[in-house]
mmCIF file of C-alpha atoms in Angstrom:
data_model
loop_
_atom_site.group_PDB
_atom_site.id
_atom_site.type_symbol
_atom_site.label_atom_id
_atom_site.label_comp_id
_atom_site.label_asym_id
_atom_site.label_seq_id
_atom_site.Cartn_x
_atom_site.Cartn_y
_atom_site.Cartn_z
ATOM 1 C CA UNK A 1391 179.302 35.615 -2.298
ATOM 2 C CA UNK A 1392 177.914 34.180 -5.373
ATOM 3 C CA UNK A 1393 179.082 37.559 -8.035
ATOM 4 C CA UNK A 1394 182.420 38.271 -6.746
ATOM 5 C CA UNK A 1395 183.652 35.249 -4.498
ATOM 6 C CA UNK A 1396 187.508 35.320 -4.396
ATOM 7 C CA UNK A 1397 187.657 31.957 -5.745
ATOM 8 C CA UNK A 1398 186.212 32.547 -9.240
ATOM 9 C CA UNK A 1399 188.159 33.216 -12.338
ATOM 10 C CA UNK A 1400 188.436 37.027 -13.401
ATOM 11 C CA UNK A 1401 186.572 35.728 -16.392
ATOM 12 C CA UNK A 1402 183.575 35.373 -14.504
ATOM 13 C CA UNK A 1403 184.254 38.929 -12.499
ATOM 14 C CA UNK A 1404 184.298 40.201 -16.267
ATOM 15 C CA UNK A 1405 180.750 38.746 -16.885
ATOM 16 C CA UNK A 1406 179.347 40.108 -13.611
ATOM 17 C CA UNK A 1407 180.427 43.349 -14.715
ATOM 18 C CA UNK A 1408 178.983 43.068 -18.487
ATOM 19 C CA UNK A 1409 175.471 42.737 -16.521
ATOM 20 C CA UNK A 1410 175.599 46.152 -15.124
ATOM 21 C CA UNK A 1411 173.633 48.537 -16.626
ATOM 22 C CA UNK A 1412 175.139 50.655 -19.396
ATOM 23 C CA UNK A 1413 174.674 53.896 -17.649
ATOM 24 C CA UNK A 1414 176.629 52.680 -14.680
ATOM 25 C CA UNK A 1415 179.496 52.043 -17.477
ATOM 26 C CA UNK A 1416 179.918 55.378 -18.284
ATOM 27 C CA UNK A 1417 180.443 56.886 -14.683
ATOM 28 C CA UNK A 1418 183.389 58.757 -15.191
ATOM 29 C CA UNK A 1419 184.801 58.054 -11.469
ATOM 30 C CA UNK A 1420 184.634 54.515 -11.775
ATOM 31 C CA UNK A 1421 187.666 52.658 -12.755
ATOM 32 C CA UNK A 1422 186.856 48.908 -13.723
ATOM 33 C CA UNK A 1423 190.288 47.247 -13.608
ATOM 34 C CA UNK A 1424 190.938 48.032 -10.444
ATOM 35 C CA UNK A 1425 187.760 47.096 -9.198
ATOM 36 C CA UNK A 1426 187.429 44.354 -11.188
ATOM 37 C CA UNK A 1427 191.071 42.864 -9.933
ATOM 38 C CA UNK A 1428 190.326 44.423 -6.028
ATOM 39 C CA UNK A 1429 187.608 41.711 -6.515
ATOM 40 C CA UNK A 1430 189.522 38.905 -6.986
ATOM 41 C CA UNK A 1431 192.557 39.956 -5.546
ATOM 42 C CA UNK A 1432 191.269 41.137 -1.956
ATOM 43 C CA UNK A 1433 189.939 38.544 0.288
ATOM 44 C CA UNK A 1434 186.441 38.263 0.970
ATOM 45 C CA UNK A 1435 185.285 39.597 4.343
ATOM 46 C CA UNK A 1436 182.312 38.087 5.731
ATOM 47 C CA UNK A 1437 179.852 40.977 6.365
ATOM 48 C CA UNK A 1438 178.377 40.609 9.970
ATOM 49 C CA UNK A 1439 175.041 40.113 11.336
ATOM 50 C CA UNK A 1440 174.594 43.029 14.184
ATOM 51 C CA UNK A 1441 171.996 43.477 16.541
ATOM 52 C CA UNK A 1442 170.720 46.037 18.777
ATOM 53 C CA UNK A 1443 168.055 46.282 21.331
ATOM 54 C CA UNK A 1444 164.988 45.732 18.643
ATOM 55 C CA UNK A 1445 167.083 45.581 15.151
ATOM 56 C CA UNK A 1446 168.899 43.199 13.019
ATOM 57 C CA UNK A 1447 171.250 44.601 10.872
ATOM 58 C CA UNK A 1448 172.193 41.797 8.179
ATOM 59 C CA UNK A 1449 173.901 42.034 4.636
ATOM 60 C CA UNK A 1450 171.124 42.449 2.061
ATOM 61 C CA UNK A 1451 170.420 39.497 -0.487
ATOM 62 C CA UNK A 1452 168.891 39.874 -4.171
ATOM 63 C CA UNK A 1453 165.579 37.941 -2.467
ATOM 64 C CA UNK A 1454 165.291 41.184 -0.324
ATOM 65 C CA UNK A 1455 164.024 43.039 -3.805
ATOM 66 C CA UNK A 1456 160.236 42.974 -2.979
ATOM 67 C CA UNK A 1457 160.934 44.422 0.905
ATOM 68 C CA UNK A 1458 163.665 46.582 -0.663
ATOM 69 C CA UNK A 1459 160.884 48.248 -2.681
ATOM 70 C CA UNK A 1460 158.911 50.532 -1.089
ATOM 71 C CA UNK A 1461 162.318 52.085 0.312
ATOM 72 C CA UNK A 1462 163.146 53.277 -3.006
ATOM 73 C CA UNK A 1463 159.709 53.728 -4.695
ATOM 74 C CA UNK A 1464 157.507 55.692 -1.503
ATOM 75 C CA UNK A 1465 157.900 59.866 -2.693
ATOM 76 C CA UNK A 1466 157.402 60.469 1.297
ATOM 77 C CA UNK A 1467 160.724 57.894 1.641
ATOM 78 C CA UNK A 1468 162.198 59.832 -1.576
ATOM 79 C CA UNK A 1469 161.405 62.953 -0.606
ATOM 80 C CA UNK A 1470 164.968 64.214 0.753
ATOM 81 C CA UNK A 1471 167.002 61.568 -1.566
ATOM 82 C CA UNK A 1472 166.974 62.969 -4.765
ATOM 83 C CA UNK A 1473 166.050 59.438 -5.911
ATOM 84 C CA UNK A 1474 163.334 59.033 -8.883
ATOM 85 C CA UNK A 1475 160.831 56.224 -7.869
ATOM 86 C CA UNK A 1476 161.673 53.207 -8.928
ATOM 87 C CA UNK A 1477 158.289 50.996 -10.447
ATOM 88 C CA UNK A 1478 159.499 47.562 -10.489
ATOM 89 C CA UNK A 1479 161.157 44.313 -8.885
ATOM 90 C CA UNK A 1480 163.848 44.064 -11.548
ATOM 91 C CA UNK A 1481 164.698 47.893 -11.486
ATOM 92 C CA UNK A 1482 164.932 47.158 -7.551
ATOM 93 C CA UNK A 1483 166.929 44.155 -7.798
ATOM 94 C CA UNK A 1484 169.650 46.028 -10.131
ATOM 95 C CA UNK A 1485 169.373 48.863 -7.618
ATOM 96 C CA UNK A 1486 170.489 46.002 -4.922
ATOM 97 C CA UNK A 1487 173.104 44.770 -7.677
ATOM 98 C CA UNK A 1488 174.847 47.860 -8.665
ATOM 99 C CA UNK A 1489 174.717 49.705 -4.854
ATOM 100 C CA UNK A 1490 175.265 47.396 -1.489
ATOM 101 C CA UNK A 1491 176.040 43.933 -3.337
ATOM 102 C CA UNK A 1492 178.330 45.899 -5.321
ATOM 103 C CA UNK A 1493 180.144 47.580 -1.860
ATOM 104 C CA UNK A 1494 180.127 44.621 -0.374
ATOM 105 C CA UNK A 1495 182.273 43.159 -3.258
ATOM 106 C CA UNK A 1496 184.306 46.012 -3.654
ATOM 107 C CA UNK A 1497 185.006 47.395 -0.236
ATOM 108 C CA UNK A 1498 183.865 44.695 1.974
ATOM 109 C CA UNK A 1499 181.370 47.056 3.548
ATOM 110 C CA UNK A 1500 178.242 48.981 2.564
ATOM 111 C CA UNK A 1501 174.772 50.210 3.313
ATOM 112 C CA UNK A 1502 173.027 47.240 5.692
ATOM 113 C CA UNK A 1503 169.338 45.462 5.681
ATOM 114 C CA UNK A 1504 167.663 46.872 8.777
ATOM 115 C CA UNK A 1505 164.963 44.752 10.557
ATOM 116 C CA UNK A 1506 162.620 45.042 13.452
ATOM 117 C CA UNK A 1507 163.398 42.364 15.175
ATOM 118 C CA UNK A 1508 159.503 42.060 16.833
ATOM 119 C CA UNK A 1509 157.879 41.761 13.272
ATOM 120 C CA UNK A 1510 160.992 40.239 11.362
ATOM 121 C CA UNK A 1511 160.131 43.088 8.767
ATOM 122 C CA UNK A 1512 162.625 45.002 6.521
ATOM 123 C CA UNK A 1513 161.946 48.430 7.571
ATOM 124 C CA UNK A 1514 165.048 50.246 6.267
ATOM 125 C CA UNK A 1515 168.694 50.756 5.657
ATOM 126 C CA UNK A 1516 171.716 51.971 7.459
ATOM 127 C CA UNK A 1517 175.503 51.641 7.011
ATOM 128 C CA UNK A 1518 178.850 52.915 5.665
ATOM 129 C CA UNK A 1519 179.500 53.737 2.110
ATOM 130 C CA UNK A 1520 182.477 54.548 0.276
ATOM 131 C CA UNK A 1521 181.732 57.658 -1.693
ATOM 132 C CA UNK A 1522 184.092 57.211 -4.958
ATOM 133 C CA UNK A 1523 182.787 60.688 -5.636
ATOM 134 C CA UNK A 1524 184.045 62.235 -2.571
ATOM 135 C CA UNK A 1525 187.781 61.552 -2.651
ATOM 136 C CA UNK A 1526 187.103 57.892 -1.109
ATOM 137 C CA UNK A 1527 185.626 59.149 2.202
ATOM 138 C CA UNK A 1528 183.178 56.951 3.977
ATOM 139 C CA UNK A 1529 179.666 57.815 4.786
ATOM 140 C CA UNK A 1530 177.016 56.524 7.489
ATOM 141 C CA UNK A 1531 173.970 57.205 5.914
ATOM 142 C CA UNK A 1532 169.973 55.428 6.523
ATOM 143 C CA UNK A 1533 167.045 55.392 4.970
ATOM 144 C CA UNK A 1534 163.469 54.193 6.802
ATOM 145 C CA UNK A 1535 160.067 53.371 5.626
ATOM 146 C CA UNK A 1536 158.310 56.549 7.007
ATOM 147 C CA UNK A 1537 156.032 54.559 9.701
ATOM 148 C CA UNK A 1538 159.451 54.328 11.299
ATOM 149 C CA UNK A 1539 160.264 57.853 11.441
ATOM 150 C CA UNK A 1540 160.376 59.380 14.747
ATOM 151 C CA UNK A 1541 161.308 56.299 16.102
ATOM 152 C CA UNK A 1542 164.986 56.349 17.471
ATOM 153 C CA UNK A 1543 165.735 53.757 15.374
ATOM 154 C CA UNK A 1544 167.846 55.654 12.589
ATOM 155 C CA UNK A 1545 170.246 56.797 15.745
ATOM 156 C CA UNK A 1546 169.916 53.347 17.355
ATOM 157 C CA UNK A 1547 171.313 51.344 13.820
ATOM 158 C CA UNK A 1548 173.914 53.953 13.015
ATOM 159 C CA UNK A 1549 175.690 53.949 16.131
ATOM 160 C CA UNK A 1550 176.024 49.876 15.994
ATOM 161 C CA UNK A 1551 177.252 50.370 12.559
ATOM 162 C CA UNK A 1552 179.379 53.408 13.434
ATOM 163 C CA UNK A 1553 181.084 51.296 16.092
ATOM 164 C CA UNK A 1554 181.539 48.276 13.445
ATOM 165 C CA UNK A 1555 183.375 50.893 10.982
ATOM 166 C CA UNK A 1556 185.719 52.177 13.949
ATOM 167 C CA UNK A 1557 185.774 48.786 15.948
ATOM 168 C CA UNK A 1558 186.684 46.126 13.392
ATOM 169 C CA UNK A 1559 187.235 47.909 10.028
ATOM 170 C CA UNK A 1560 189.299 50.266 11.880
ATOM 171 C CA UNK A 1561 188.325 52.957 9.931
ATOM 172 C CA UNK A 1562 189.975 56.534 11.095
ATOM 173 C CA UNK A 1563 187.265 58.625 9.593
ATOM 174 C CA UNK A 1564 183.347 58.045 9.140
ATOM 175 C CA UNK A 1565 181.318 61.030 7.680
ATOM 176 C CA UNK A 1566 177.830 61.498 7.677
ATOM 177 C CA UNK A 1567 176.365 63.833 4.654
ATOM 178 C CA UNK A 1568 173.130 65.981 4.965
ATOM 179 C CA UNK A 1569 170.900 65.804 1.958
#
């Protein structure tokens, strides 16, 4: 990946992490260093493209910021998240910085682009995230545009990324919290 590939200096892991936002620095269970050197020191794992009977379930990309948006800017979307709505591409694109390109660098997994494969459109989110917060423990979590609600497709994307966790990350224990 272009931010953290294993090949770059830790210089330039230092001035990836000098873009973050300043309230992101002063998350007290966030320890820099040893991100910062898990970065470089861990090798990269390319993230799979899954699919199921009508999704795609692809790393996201910082051009996915303008399909990314109404996911965290909708109040009917936000509604159980706790989220405030965000009101702009670059807000959204630091969102996609600092939350599943950040995972991805750090723990070689996160939260995944979900697309209906009939329309090609980004239509939500759905993967496994290491909550720092929560001792370490890994979540399966989603979040859909609300025209997809109802749909199957929350259960459909979770279980194919459920089976990834257990299958090929060999994770022993996947958790999914209830907001």
């Amino acid at each position: 990946g272009r931010a953290f590939d294993v090949k770059v200096g830790l210089w330039k892991v230092s001035k990836q992490l000098a873009k973050l936002p300043k309230y992101w620095l002063h998350r007290p269970h966030v320890n820099f260093f040893k991100d910062a050197i898990r970065m470089t020191a861990s090798p990269a794992r390319a993230l799979p493209t899954l699919r199921t009977e009508r999704l795609i379930l692809r790393p996201f990309t910082e051009a996915d910021a303008p399909a990314y948006q109404p996911l965290v800017s909708d109040p009917e979307v936000l509604r159980f998240t706790g989220d405030k709505p965000v009101t702009n591409i670059p807000e959204t694109l630091e969102i996609l910085r600092t939350r599943p390109l950040r995972d991805y660098a750090v723990h070689g997994f996160g939260r995944m682009a979900v697309v209906h494969q009939q329309s090609n459109e980004l239509i939500g989110f759905c993967g496994l995230k290491r909550l720092e917060e929560f001792n370490n423990e890994v979540d399966i979590g989603y979040r859909f545009l609300s025209r997809y609600w109802g749909l199957g497709l929350a259960s459909e994307s979770a279980a194919a990324l459920y089976a990834y966790g257990k299958n090929e990350l060999k994770l022993s224990r996947i958790i999914g919290l209830v907001i």
